[in-house]
CSV table of C-alpha atoms in Angstrom, one decimal:
chain,number,residue,atom,x,y,z
R,20,UNK,CA,-0.2,0.1,-0.1
R,21,UNK,CA,1.1,3.6,-1.3
R,22,UNK,CA,2.0,5.8,2.0
R,23,UNK,CA,-0.7,8.4,1.2
R,24,UNK,CA,-2.8,5.3,0.8
R,25,UNK,CA,-2.1,3.6,4.2
R,26,UNK,CA,-5.1,2.8,6.0
R,27,UNK,CA,-3.4,3.0,9.2
R,28,UNK,CA,-5.1,5.4,11.8
R,29,UNK,CA,-3.5,8.6,12.2
R,30,UNK,CA,-2.5,10.4,15.1
R,31,UNK,CA,-4.1,13.2,16.1
R,32,UNK,CA,-1.7,16.1,16.3
R,33,UNK,CA,-2.0,18.1,19.7
R,34,UNK,CA,-2.7,22.0,19.5
R,35,UNK,CA,-2.5,24.1,22.3
R,36,UNK,CA,-3.9,21.5,24.6
R,37,UNK,CA,-0.6,19.2,26.3
R,38,UNK,CA,-0.1,16.0,24.0
R,39,UNK,CA,-1.3,13.1,26.7
R,40,UNK,CA,-5.3,14.9,26.8
R,41,UNK,CA,-5.9,14.8,22.8
R,42,UNK,CA,-3.7,11.7,22.1
R,43,UNK,CA,-6.6,8.7,20.8
R,44,UNK,CA,-5.9,5.1,21.9
R,45,UNK,CA,-6.8,2.2,20.0
R,46,UNK,CA,-7.5,-1.4,21.3
R,47,UNK,CA,-5.5,-4.2,19.5
R,48,UNK,CA,-7.7,-6.8,20.4
R,49,UNK,CA,-10.9,-4.9,18.4
R,50,UNK,CA,-9.5,-1.5,17.0
R,51,UNK,CA,-12.2,0.9,19.5
R,52,UNK,CA,-10.8,4.2,19.5
R,53,UNK,CA,-10.6,5.8,22.5
R,54,UNK,CA,-11.4,9.8,22.2
R,55,UNK,CA,-10.5,11.8,25.3
R,56,UNK,CA,-12.7,14.2,23.9
R,57,UNK,CA,-15.5,11.9,24.4
R,58,UNK,CA,-14.6,9.8,27.4
R,59,UNK,CA,-16.0,6.4,28.1
R,60,UNK,CA,-19.4,7.8,30.4
R,61,UNK,CA,-21.3,4.3,30.6
R,62,UNK,CA,-17.7,3.1,32.0
R,63,UNK,CA,-17.3,6.0,34.3
R,64,UNK,CA,-14.6,8.0,32.3
R,65,UNK,CA,-16.4,11.6,32.1
R,66,UNK,CA,-15.3,13.4,28.8
R,67,UNK,CA,-12.4,15.2,29.0
R,68,UNK,CA,-10.0,12.2,30.4
R,69,UNK,CA,-6.7,11.9,29.2
R,70,UNK,CA,-5.7,8.1,28.4
R,71,UNK,CA,-3.5,7.9,31.1
R,72,UNK,CA,-5.4,9.0,33.6
R,73,UNK,CA,-8.4,5.9,33.4
R,74,UNK,CA,-7.9,3.7,36.1
R,75,UNK,CA,-6.0,0.5,35.4
R,76,UNK,CA,-9.0,-2.0,36.2
R,77,UNK,CA,-10.7,-0.1,33.4
R,78,UNK,CA,-11.7,-2.3,30.0
R,79,UNK,CA,-12.2,-1.6,26.2
R,80,UNK,CA,-16.5,-0.9,26.2
R,81,UNK,CA,-16.3,-2.5,22.8
R,82,UNK,CA,-14.6,-5.9,23.5
R,83,UNK,CA,-13.5,-5.7,27.2
R,84,UNK,CA,-9.9,-5.9,26.5
R,85,UNK,CA,-7.6,-4.5,29.3
R,86,UNK,CA,-6.3,-1.0,29.4
R,87,UNK,CA,-2.6,-2.3,29.0
R,88,UNK,CA,-3.9,-3.6,25.2
R,89,UNK,CA,-4.7,-0.1,24.0
R,90,UNK,CA,-1.8,1.4,22.2
R,91,UNK,CA,-1.4,5.2,21.2
R,92,UNK,CA,-2.9,5.9,17.7
R,93,UNK,CA,-0.4,6.2,15.0
C,23,UNK,CA,-0.7,-17.4,-10.0
C,24,UNK,CA,-3.8,-18.4,-8.0
C,25,UNK,CA,-5.3,-20.1,-10.9
C,26,UNK,CA,-5.9,-23.4,-8.7
C,27,UNK,CA,-7.5,-21.4,-5.9
C,28,UNK,CA,-11.0,-20.7,-6.8
C,29,UNK,CA,-12.8,-18.9,-4.4
C,30,UNK,CA,-15.6,-18.3,-6.5
C,31,UNK,CA,-16.8,-21.9,-7.1
C,32,UNK,CA,-19.2,-23.5,-4.6
C,33,UNK,CA,-16.9,-26.9,-5.2
C,34,UNK,CA,-14.5,-24.6,-3.0
C,35,UNK,CA,-16.7,-24.4,-0.2
C,36,UNK,CA,-18.0,-27.7,-0.2
C,37,UNK,CA,-14.6,-29.1,0.8
C,38,UNK,CA,-13.5,-29.7,4.6
C,39,UNK,CA,-12.5,-26.5,6.2
C,40,UNK,CA,-8.7,-27.5,6.8
C,41,UNK,CA,-8.4,-28.3,3.0
C,42,UNK,CA,-9.6,-24.6,2.5
C,43,UNK,CA,-7.1,-23.4,5.2
C,44,UNK,CA,-4.3,-24.7,2.8
C,45,UNK,CA,-5.5,-22.9,0.2
C,46,UNK,CA,-5.6,-19.6,2.0
C,47,UNK,CA,-2.2,-20.3,3.4
C,48,UNK,CA,-1.0,-20.6,-0.2
C,49,UNK,CA,-2.5,-17.2,-1.0
C,50,UNK,CA,-1.3,-15.7,1.9
C,51,UNK,CA,2.1,-16.5,1.2
C,52,UNK,CA,1.7,-16.0,-2.6
C,53,UNK,CA,-0.6,-13.4,-3.7
C,54,UNK,CA,-1.9,-11.4,-0.7
C,55,UNK,CA,-5.0,-9.7,-2.8
C,56,UNK,CA,-6.2,-11.8,-5.7
C,57,UNK,CA,-8.7,-11.1,-8.1
C,58,UNK,CA,-11.7,-13.8,-7.9
C,59,UNK,CA,-14.2,-13.9,-10.9
C,60,UNK,CA,-18.2,-13.2,-9.7
C,61,UNK,CA,-18.6,-16.0,-7.3
C,62,UNK,CA,-21.3,-19.1,-8.6
C,63,UNK,CA,-24.7,-18.3,-6.9
C,64,UNK,CA,-25.8,-20.2,-4.3
C,65,UNK,CA,-29.1,-20.9,-6.1
C,66,UNK,CA,-30.7,-20.7,-9.0
C,67,UNK,CA,-32.3,-17.1,-9.5
C,68,UNK,CA,-29.2,-15.3,-8.0
C,69,UNK,CA,-27.0,-14.3,-9.8
C,70,UNK,CA,-23.6,-12.0,-9.2
C,71,UNK,CA,-22.2,-9.9,-11.7
C,72,UNK,CA,-19.1,-8.7,-10.1
C,73,UNK,CA,-15.9,-10.3,-9.2
C,74,UNK,CA,-13.6,-9.6,-6.1
C,75,UNK,CA,-10.6,-9.1,-4.5
C,76,UNK,CA,-9.4,-11.4,-1.7
C,77,UNK,CA,-7.6,-10.2,1.3
C,78,UNK,CA,-6.2,-12.9,3.4
C,79,UNK,CA,-3.3,-11.5,5.6
C,80,UNK,CA,-4.0,-10.7,9.0
C,81,UNK,CA,-3.0,-7.1,9.4
C,82,UNK,CA,-4.3,-6.3,6.1
C,83,UNK,CA,-8.0,-7.5,7.2
C,84,UNK,CA,-7.6,-5.4,10.0
C,85,UNK,CA,-6.3,-2.4,8.4
C,86,UNK,CA,-9.1,-2.0,6.1
C,87,UNK,CA,-11.7,-3.2,8.5
C,88,UNK,CA,-10.4,-0.1,10.7
C,89,UNK,CA,-10.6,2.4,7.8
C,90,UNK,CA,-14.0,2.9,6.7
C,91,UNK,CA,-13.5,6.2,5.2
C,92,UNK,CA,-11.5,4.1,2.4
C,93,UNK,CA,-13.1,1.0,2.4
C,94,UNK,CA,-17.3,1.4,2.7
C,95,UNK,CA,-19.7,-1.1,4.1
C,96,UNK,CA,-22.6,0.8,2.6
C,97,UNK,CA,-22.4,-0.8,-0.6
C,98,UNK,CA,-22.9,-4.1,0.5
C,99,UNK,CA,-21.2,-6.4,3.1
C,100,UNK,CA,-21.1,-10.4,1.3
C,101,UNK,CA,-19.3,-11.6,-1.3
C,102,UNK,CA,-22.4,-12.1,-3.1
C,103,UNK,CA,-25.0,-9.8,-4.6
C,104,UNK,CA,-27.2,-9.7,-2.6
C,105,UNK,CA,-29.3,-6.1,-2.7
C,106,UNK,CA,-32.3,-7.4,-1.5
C,107,UNK,CA,-31.1,-8.9,1.8
C,108,UNK,CA,-29.3,-5.9,2.4
C,109,UNK,CA,-32.0,-3.6,2.9
C,110,UNK,CA,-32.6,-5.6,6.2
C,111,UNK,CA,-28.9,-5.5,7.8
C,112,UNK,CA,-29.6,-2.1,9.4
C,113,UNK,CA,-26.1,-0.5,10.7
C,114,UNK,CA,-24.0,-3.2,9.3
C,115,UNK,CA,-25.1,-1.9,5.8
C,116,UNK,CA,-24.4,1.7,6.9
C,117,UNK,CA,-21.1,3.8,7.4
C,118,UNK,CA,-20.4,6.8,10.0
C,119,UNK,CA,-21.7,8.8,10.9
C,120,UNK,CA,-25.5,7.3,11.2
C,121,UNK,CA,-23.8,4.0,11.4
C,122,UNK,CA,-22.3,5.5,14.9
C,123,UNK,CA,-25.2,7.0,15.6
C,124,UNK,CA,-27.1,3.9,15.5
C,125,UNK,CA,-24.6,1.4,16.7
C,126,UNK,CA,-24.4,4.1,20.0
C,127,UNK,CA,-28.3,3.9,20.9
C,128,UNK,CA,-27.6,0.0,21.7
C,129,UNK,CA,-24.3,0.0,22.2
C,130,UNK,CA,-24.4,0.3,26.1
C,131,UNK,CA,-26.6,-2.7,26.2
C,132,UNK,CA,-24.2,-5.3,24.6
C,133,UNK,CA,-21.2,-3.8,26.0
C,134,UNK,CA,-19.0,-6.6,27.8
C,135,UNK,CA,-20.0,-4.7,31.5
C,136,UNK,CA,-23.6,-5.0,30.6
C,137,UNK,CA,-23.3,-8.6,29.7
C,138,UNK,CA,-21.1,-9.5,32.5
C,139,UNK,CA,-24.2,-8.3,35.1
C,140,UNK,CA,-26.3,-11.3,33.0
C,141,UNK,CA,-23.7,-13.9,33.3
C,142,UNK,CA,-26.2,-15.7,36.4
C,143,UNK,CA,-29.1,-14.9,34.3
C,144,UNK,CA,-27.7,-16.4,31.0
C,145,UNK,CA,-26.4,-19.3,33.2
C,146,UNK,CA,-29.7,-20.1,34.4
C,147,UNK,CA,-31.0,-20.1,30.9
C,148,UNK,CA,-28.8,-22.8,29.8
C,149,UNK,CA,-29.2,-24.7,33.1
C,150,UNK,CA,-33.1,-25.1,32.2
C,151,UNK,CA,-32.4,-25.8,28.4
C,152,UNK,CA,-29.9,-29.0,29.8
C,153,UNK,CA,-32.7,-29.6,32.5
C,154,UNK,CA,-34.6,-30.6,29.5
C,155,UNK,CA,-31.7,-32.3,27.5
C,156,UNK,CA,-30.4,-34.2,29.6
C,157,UNK,CA,-32.8,-37.0,30.7
C,158,UNK,CA,-32.9,-37.6,26.8
C,159,UNK,CA,-29.6,-39.4,26.3
C,160,UNK,CA,-28.9,-38.6,22.3
C,161,UNK,CA,-30.5,-36.0,19.9
C,162,UNK,CA,-29.4,-33.1,17.7
C,163,UNK,CA,-27.6,-30.6,20.0
C,164,UNK,CA,-28.3,-28.2,17.5
C,165,UNK,CA,-32.0,-28.7,17.3
C,166,UNK,CA,-32.2,-29.1,21.3
C,167,UNK,CA,-29.4,-26.7,22.7
C,168,UNK,CA,-27.7,-24.4,20.5
C,169,UNK,CA,-30.9,-23.3,18.6
C,170,UNK,CA,-32.7,-22.7,22.4
C,171,UNK,CA,-30.2,-20.7,24.0
C,172,UNK,CA,-29.4,-17.7,22.0
C,173,UNK,CA,-33.4,-17.5,21.1
C,174,UNK,CA,-34.2,-17.7,24.5
C,175,UNK,CA,-32.0,-15.0,25.7
C,176,UNK,CA,-32.7,-13.0,23.0
C,177,UNK,CA,-36.5,-13.0,23.3
C,178,UNK,CA,-36.7,-13.2,27.1
C,179,UNK,CA,-34.1,-10.8,27.9
C,180,UNK,CA,-33.6,-8.7,25.3
C,181,UNK,CA,-37.0,-8.3,23.9
C,182,UNK,CA,-38.9,-9.2,27.3
C,183,UNK,CA,-41.4,-11.6,25.4
C,184,UNK,CA,-43.0,-14.0,27.3
C,185,UNK,CA,-45.0,-16.1,25.3
C,186,UNK,CA,-44.0,-19.4,24.2
C,187,UNK,CA,-45.4,-19.4,20.7
C,188,UNK,CA,-44.3,-15.9,19.8
C,189,UNK,CA,-40.8,-16.7,21.3
C,190,UNK,CA,-40.7,-19.6,18.6
C,191,UNK,CA,-41.8,-17.5,16.0
C,192,UNK,CA,-39.1,-15.6,16.6
C,193,UNK,CA,-36.6,-18.6,16.7
C,194,UNK,CA,-37.9,-20.4,13.6
C,195,UNK,CA,-37.8,-16.8,11.9
C,196,UNK,CA,-34.0,-16.7,12.8
C,197,UNK,CA,-33.3,-20.0,11.3
C,198,UNK,CA,-35.0,-19.4,8.1
C,199,UNK,CA,-33.0,-16.1,7.9
C,200,UNK,CA,-30.0,-18.1,8.3
C,201,UNK,CA,-30.9,-21.0,5.9
C,202,UNK,CA,-32.6,-19.1,3.3
C,203,UNK,CA,-31.1,-20.6,0.4
C,204,UNK,CA,-31.5,-24.4,2.5
C,205,UNK,CA,-33.6,-26.5,-0.1
C,206,UNK,CA,-35.8,-27.5,3.1
C,207,UNK,CA,-37.7,-24.1,2.9
C,208,UNK,CA,-38.1,-24.6,-0.8
C,209,UNK,CA,-41.6,-24.7,-0.4
C,210,UNK,CA,-41.8,-21.0,0.3
C,211,UNK,CA,-40.8,-20.0,-3.1
C,212,UNK,CA,-37.3,-19.0,-4.3
C,213,UNK,CA,-34.2,-18.4,-1.9
C,214,UNK,CA,-35.0,-14.3,-1.6
C,215,UNK,CA,-38.8,-15.4,-1.2
C,216,UNK,CA,-37.8,-17.3,1.9
C,217,UNK,CA,-35.6,-14.7,3.2
C,218,UNK,CA,-38.0,-11.6,3.2
C,219,UNK,CA,-40.7,-14.2,4.3
C,220,UNK,CA,-38.7,-14.7,7.5
C,221,UNK,CA,-37.6,-11.1,7.4
C,222,UNK,CA,-41.4,-10.0,7.4
C,223,UNK,CA,-42.3,-12.3,10.5
C,224,UNK,CA,-39.7,-10.7,12.4
C,225,UNK,CA,-40.3,-7.6,11.3
C,226,UNK,CA,-44.4,-7.8,12.1
C,227,UNK,CA,-43.1,-9.0,16.1
C,228,UNK,CA,-40.7,-6.3,16.4
C,229,UNK,CA,-43.4,-3.2,15.7
C,230,UNK,CA,-45.9,-5.3,17.6
C,231,UNK,CA,-43.0,-5.3,20.8
C,232,UNK,CA,-42.0,-1.6,20.2
C,233,UNK,CA,-45.6,-0.9,20.3
C,234,UNK,CA,-46.1,-2.5,23.6
C,235,UNK,CA,-42.6,-1.1,25.2
C,236,UNK,CA,-43.6,2.3,23.9
C,237,UNK,CA,-46.6,1.7,26.2
C,238,UNK,CA,-44.9,-0.4,28.8
C,239,UNK,CA,-41.6,0.1,29.1
C,240,UNK,CA,-39.5,-2.8,31.3
C,241,UNK,CA,-36.0,-3.0,31.7
C,242,UNK,CA,-35.3,-4.9,28.4
C,243,UNK,CA,-33.4,-3.9,25.3
C,244,UNK,CA,-36.8,-2.9,22.9
C,245,UNK,CA,-37.7,-0.8,25.9
C,246,UNK,CA,-34.3,0.8,25.5
C,247,UNK,CA,-34.2,1.1,21.9
C,248,UNK,CA,-37.8,2.8,21.6
C,249,UNK,CA,-36.7,5.4,23.8
C,250,UNK,CA,-33.1,5.8,23.6
C,251,UNK,CA,-31.2,8.4,21.5
C,252,UNK,CA,-27.6,9.5,20.7
C,253,UNK,CA,-26.6,13.0,19.9
C,254,UNK,CA,-30.4,13.8,19.5
C,255,UNK,CA,-30.9,11.2,17.1
C,256,UNK,CA,-33.9,8.6,17.7
C,257,UNK,CA,-34.1,5.4,15.3
C,258,UNK,CA,-37.0,5.5,12.9
C,259,UNK,CA,-39.5,2.6,13.0
C,260,UNK,CA,-38.5,1.2,9.8
C,261,UNK,CA,-34.5,1.2,11.4
C,262,UNK,CA,-35.8,-0.4,14.4
C,263,UNK,CA,-37.2,-2.8,12.5
C,264,UNK,CA,-34.3,-3.5,10.7
C,265,UNK,CA,-32.0,-3.4,13.6
C,266,UNK,CA,-34.2,-5.8,15.2
C,267,UNK,CA,-34.3,-8.6,12.6
C,268,UNK,CA,-30.7,-7.9,12.5
C,269,UNK,CA,-30.2,-8.9,16.0
C,270,UNK,CA,-32.5,-11.7,15.7
C,271,UNK,CA,-30.5,-13.1,12.6
C,272,UNK,CA,-27.0,-12.4,14.4
C,273,UNK,CA,-27.4,-12.8,17.5
C,274,UNK,CA,-29.3,-16.6,17.2
C,275,UNK,CA,-27.2,-18.2,14.1
C,276,UNK,CA,-23.9,-17.4,14.6
C,277,UNK,CA,-23.9,-18.2,18.5
C,278,UNK,CA,-25.7,-21.3,17.5
C,279,UNK,CA,-22.5,-22.1,15.1
C,280,UNK,CA,-20.3,-21.6,17.6
C,281,UNK,CA,-21.5,-23.4,20.2
C,282,UNK,CA,-21.3,-26.4,18.0
C,283,UNK,CA,-18.2,-25.4,16.5
C,284,UNK,CA,-16.9,-25.4,20.7
C,285,UNK,CA,-18.7,-29.0,21.6
C,286,UNK,CA,-16.9,-30.3,18.5
C,287,UNK,CA,-13.5,-28.7,18.3
C,288,UNK,CA,-13.0,-30.0,22.2
C,289,UNK,CA,-13.8,-33.4,21.1
C,290,UNK,CA,-11.5,-33.1,18.5
C,291,UNK,CA,-8.7,-32.2,20.8
C,292,UNK,CA,-9.2,-34.6,23.8
C,293,UNK,CA,-5.9,-33.4,25.6
C,294,UNK,CA,-7.2,-29.6,25.1
C,295,UNK,CA,-10.7,-30.7,26.6
C,296,UNK,CA,-8.9,-32.4,29.2
C,297,UNK,CA,-7.0,-28.9,29.9
C,298,UNK,CA,-10.3,-27.2,30.0
C,299,UNK,CA,-11.8,-29.7,32.4
C,300,UNK,CA,-9.0,-29.1,35.3
C,301,UNK,CA,-9.8,-25.9,35.8
C,302,UNK,CA,-12.6,-24.5,34.0
C,303,UNK,CA,-13.3,-21.4,35.4
C,304,UNK,CA,-9.5,-20.3,35.2
C,305,UNK,CA,-9.3,-21.4,31.5
C,306,UNK,CA,-12.8,-20.8,29.9
C,307,UNK,CA,-11.9,-17.1,28.9
C,308,UNK,CA,-9.0,-18.5,26.6
C,309,UNK,CA,-10.6,-21.2,25.6
C,310,UNK,CA,-13.5,-19.2,24.2
C,311,UNK,CA,-11.2,-17.2,22.2
C,312,UNK,CA,-9.1,-20.0,20.8
C,313,UNK,CA,-12.6,-21.9,19.8
C,314,UNK,CA,-13.5,-18.8,18.3
C,315,UNK,CA,-10.2,-18.5,16.3
C,316,UNK,CA,-10.2,-21.7,15.2
C,317,UNK,CA,-13.5,-21.9,13.7
C,318,UNK,CA,-15.0,-18.7,13.3
C,319,UNK,CA,-19.0,-18.5,12.2
C,320,UNK,CA,-18.5,-15.7,9.7
C,321,UNK,CA,-15.7,-16.7,7.5
C,322,UNK,CA,-15.9,-13.0,5.8
C,323,UNK,CA,-17.0,-9.6,5.9
C,324,UNK,CA,-16.9,-7.1,2.3
C,325,UNK,CA,-16.3,-3.5,1.5
C,326,UNK,CA,-16.2,-1.8,-1.4
C,327,UNK,CA,-13.2,0.8,-2.1
C,328,UNK,CA,-14.5,4.4,-2.0
C,329,UNK,CA,-11.0,5.2,-3.9
C,330,UNK,CA,-7.7,3.8,-6.0
C,331,UNK,CA,-5.8,1.9,-3.2
C,332,UNK,CA,-2.5,0.3,-4.1
C,333,UNK,CA,-1.9,-2.8,-1.9
C,334,UNK,CA,1.0,-5.2,-1.9
C,335,UNK,CA,1.9,-4.0,-5.5
C,336,UNK,CA,-1.5,-4.5,-6.3
C,337,UNK,CA,-3.8,-1.6,-8.2
C,338,UNK,CA,-7.5,-1.8,-6.0
C,339,UNK,CA,-10.0,0.8,-8.3
C,340,UNK,CA,-12.5,2.6,-6.9
C,341,UNK,CA,-16.0,0.7,-6.5
C,342,UNK,CA,-14.3,-3.0,-6.3
C,343,UNK,CA,-15.5,-5.6,-4.1
C,344,UNK,CA,-12.7,-6.3,-1.3
C,345,UNK,CA,-13.3,-9.2,0.7
C,346,UNK,CA,-12.3,-9.7,3.8
C,347,UNK,CA,-11.7,-13.3,4.8
C,348,UNK,CA,-11.2,-13.8,9.0
C,349,UNK,CA,-10.8,-17.3,8.5
C,350,UNK,CA,-7.7,-17.0,7.0
C,351,UNK,CA,-6.6,-14.0,8.7
C,352,UNK,CA,-6.9,-16.2,12.2
C,353,UNK,CA,-4.6,-18.9,10.5
C,354,UNK,CA,-2.1,-16.1,9.4
C,355,UNK,CA,1.6,-17.3,10.3
C,356,UNK,CA,2.1,-13.8,10.8
C,357,UNK,CA,-0.1,-12.8,13.3
C,358,UNK,CA,0.1,-16.2,15.5
C,359,UNK,CA,2.9,-18.6,16.5
C,360,UNK,CA,2.0,-22.0,15.7
C,361,UNK,CA,-0.9,-21.2,14.0
C,362,UNK,CA,-2.2,-24.5,13.3
C,363,UNK,CA,-1.9,-25.7,16.9
C,364,UNK,CA,-5.7,-25.5,18.7
C,365,UNK,CA,-4.7,-24.2,21.9
C,366,UNK,CA,-6.9,-23.3,24.5
C,367,UNK,CA,-4.4,-21.2,26.6
C,368,UNK,CA,-3.2,-19.6,23.6
C,369,UNK,CA,-2.3,-15.6,24.4
C,370,UNK,CA,-2.5,-13.5,23.1
C,371,UNK,CA,-5.1,-14.4,21.0
C,372,UNK,CA,-6.3,-11.4,19.0
C,373,UNK,CA,-8.3,-12.9,16.4
C,374,UNK,CA,-10.4,-11.7,13.8
C,375,UNK,CA,-13.8,-13.8,14.3
C,376,UNK,CA,-15.3,-10.8,15.8
C,377,UNK,CA,-13.9,-8.1,13.1
C,378,UNK,CA,-12.3,-5.4,13.7
C,379,UNK,CA,-12.6,-1.3,13.9
C,380,UNK,CA,-16.0,0.2,13.7
C,381,UNK,CA,-18.3,-2.5,12.8
C,382,UNK,CA,-16.6,-5.0,15.8
C,383,UNK,CA,-19.2,-7.4,16.3
C,384,UNK,CA,-22.0,-5.7,18.5
C,385,UNK,CA,-22.7,-9.1,20.3
C,386,UNK,CA,-19.5,-10.1,20.8
C,387,UNK,CA,-19.5,-10.5,24.3
C,388,UNK,CA,-22.9,-11.8,24.7
C,389,UNK,CA,-21.6,-14.7,22.1
C,390,UNK,CA,-19.0,-15.5,24.6
C,391,UNK,CA,-21.0,-15.4,27.4
C,392,UNK,CA,-23.9,-18.0,25.7
C,393,UNK,CA,-20.7,-20.4,24.9
C,394,UNK,CA,-19.1,-20.4,28.3
C,395,UNK,CA,-22.5,-21.0,29.7
C,396,UNK,CA,-23.5,-23.7,27.4
C,397,UNK,CA,-19.7,-25.4,28.0
C,398,UNK,CA,-19.9,-25.1,31.8
C,399,UNK,CA,-23.1,-26.9,31.2
C,400,UNK,CA,-22.1,-29.6,29.8
C,401,UNK,CA,-18.5,-30.1,31.3
C,402,UNK,CA,-20.5,-30.4,34.4
C,403,UNK,CA,-23.4,-32.2,33.7
C,404,UNK,CA,-22.6,-34.5,30.8
C,405,UNK,CA,-18.8,-34.8,30.8
C,406,UNK,CA,-19.2,-38.0,29.0
C,407,UNK,CA,-21.1,-36.3,25.6
C,408,UNK,CA,-19.8,-37.7,22.8
C,409,UNK,CA,-20.8,-36.1,19.1
C,410,UNK,CA,-20.6,-37.5,15.3
C,411,UNK,CA,-19.4,-35.4,12.7
C,412,UNK,CA,-21.4,-32.8,11.6
C,413,UNK,CA,-23.6,-31.8,8.9
C,414,UNK,CA,-22.1,-28.5,7.7
C,415,UNK,CA,-24.1,-25.4,5.6
C,416,UNK,CA,-23.0,-25.0,2.1
C,417,UNK,CA,-22.0,-21.5,2.3
C,418,UNK,CA,-18.7,-18.7,1.7
C,419,UNK,CA,-20.1,-17.0,4.2
C,420,UNK,CA,-21.6,-18.9,7.3
C,421,UNK,CA,-19.3,-21.7,9.0
C,422,UNK,CA,-22.5,-22.9,9.7
C,423,UNK,CA,-23.3,-26.6,11.2
C,424,UNK,CA,-27.0,-27.5,10.5
C,425,UNK,CA,-27.0,-30.6,12.5
C,426,UNK,CA,-24.4,-32.5,15.5
C,427,UNK,CA,-25.8,-35.7,17.2
C,428,UNK,CA,-24.7,-36.2,20.0
C,429,UNK,CA,-24.8,-39.2,22.7
C,430,UNK,CA,-24.5,-39.2,26.6
C,431,UNK,CA,-25.7,-41.3,29.9
C,432,UNK,CA,-28.9,-39.7,30.7
C,433,UNK,CA,-29.1,-37.4,33.8
C,434,UNK,CA,-32.3,-36.5,35.5
C,435,UNK,CA,-31.1,-33.7,38.2
C,436,UNK,CA,-29.4,-30.2,37.8
C,437,UNK,CA,-28.1,-30.0,41.3
C,438,UNK,CA,-24.3,-30.8,40.3
C,439,UNK,CA,-25.0,-27.9,38.1
C,440,UNK,CA,-22.2,-25.2,38.2
């Protein structure tokens, strides 16, 4: 696949806020994208919560994978 | 070249799974993106006009699944051209933003967290079913067990249908929906008429139950769906009917086949079955993942390229069908260590049987739970269960078990049920 067409998810670059707050994280197991802007209200994570601030016992709302199964979106 | 491998022929899909896997391995190694002629129609009257690209490597399947902006679901999700069928497939055949809106209305009900809360309820239903089956001593497990549990869970828990006859209409409708090309239903008409007949009966119940739930809201999915909003959006009645039909079909059909494969594969690997029995609670989670990897109930979903893309030196044009072969990705040597070894302790096990990305299977947690509940029953109450060879559905989509006859020592009590 050509670089321009490469289908990997792109990193959301931080603008004026810090990188931790705006970086999206992807579940390696199912592809769910954690977006700090949305948070995970059903899982007790309010909108605006950086991934790093989520408790370690939180799990993916789509497939149930653990927090450590997430990687930063690239 | 791959001419000796014809994914479009029905003959290919009539072969045993492991034979087909050898062909997929060849494609993974030599032609990770290969072009195939229009598939032979599954039944007279069904025509396929277009060929397709076969995507067979794990990473390619994952990445295409995650990129809905380039690879759309809105043009259809099957290898075959079934526009009539796809009208009732709800948000499976949509792209964002409507896909996300509709999915998010229902996501919480199917989330792993919510399904965990339902674990005891689903265990109790599995117990009820095995209470009736254990005294029989033999029979077709597809009919007696695997078809019953998803139907019961869906009708009782998700819709709140108490009436046994209405529940039976749903279960039978789900079966007809999945086996629409099967000659058993030829008396209704040609295959598409069989499908539409089942969909119509299910939708009639959907509208009636939606009315009931609007008048008397209860703690079930239907009551949730008729009231829920996401970002100010509700489901229309037509969307609700399609969603309901999708759930009936998807939750009943795939789950029953997954349960049948689970029992069959454990019997075919007695060492792994023994390993599970040694520590059921400690090993069942990883066992369920390996069972899913080994025999995915759905073998493909399709996307359509929205613009020209190049992959492994092959030029995929806008409008081309791109078919993601999960059954192949699950055995990809590039993604799994010793992929042809069935290992219930495999970890990590990020198989593709529930898809990946925005269309990841909504019912994955529920499916996993039903397999766990039924295997717990069989392990505790029918440990001597032996099954024969299955009768398989001829399909390039559903890895379906039509019949799985078994025998076991008759038992009459559920006192030992765990």
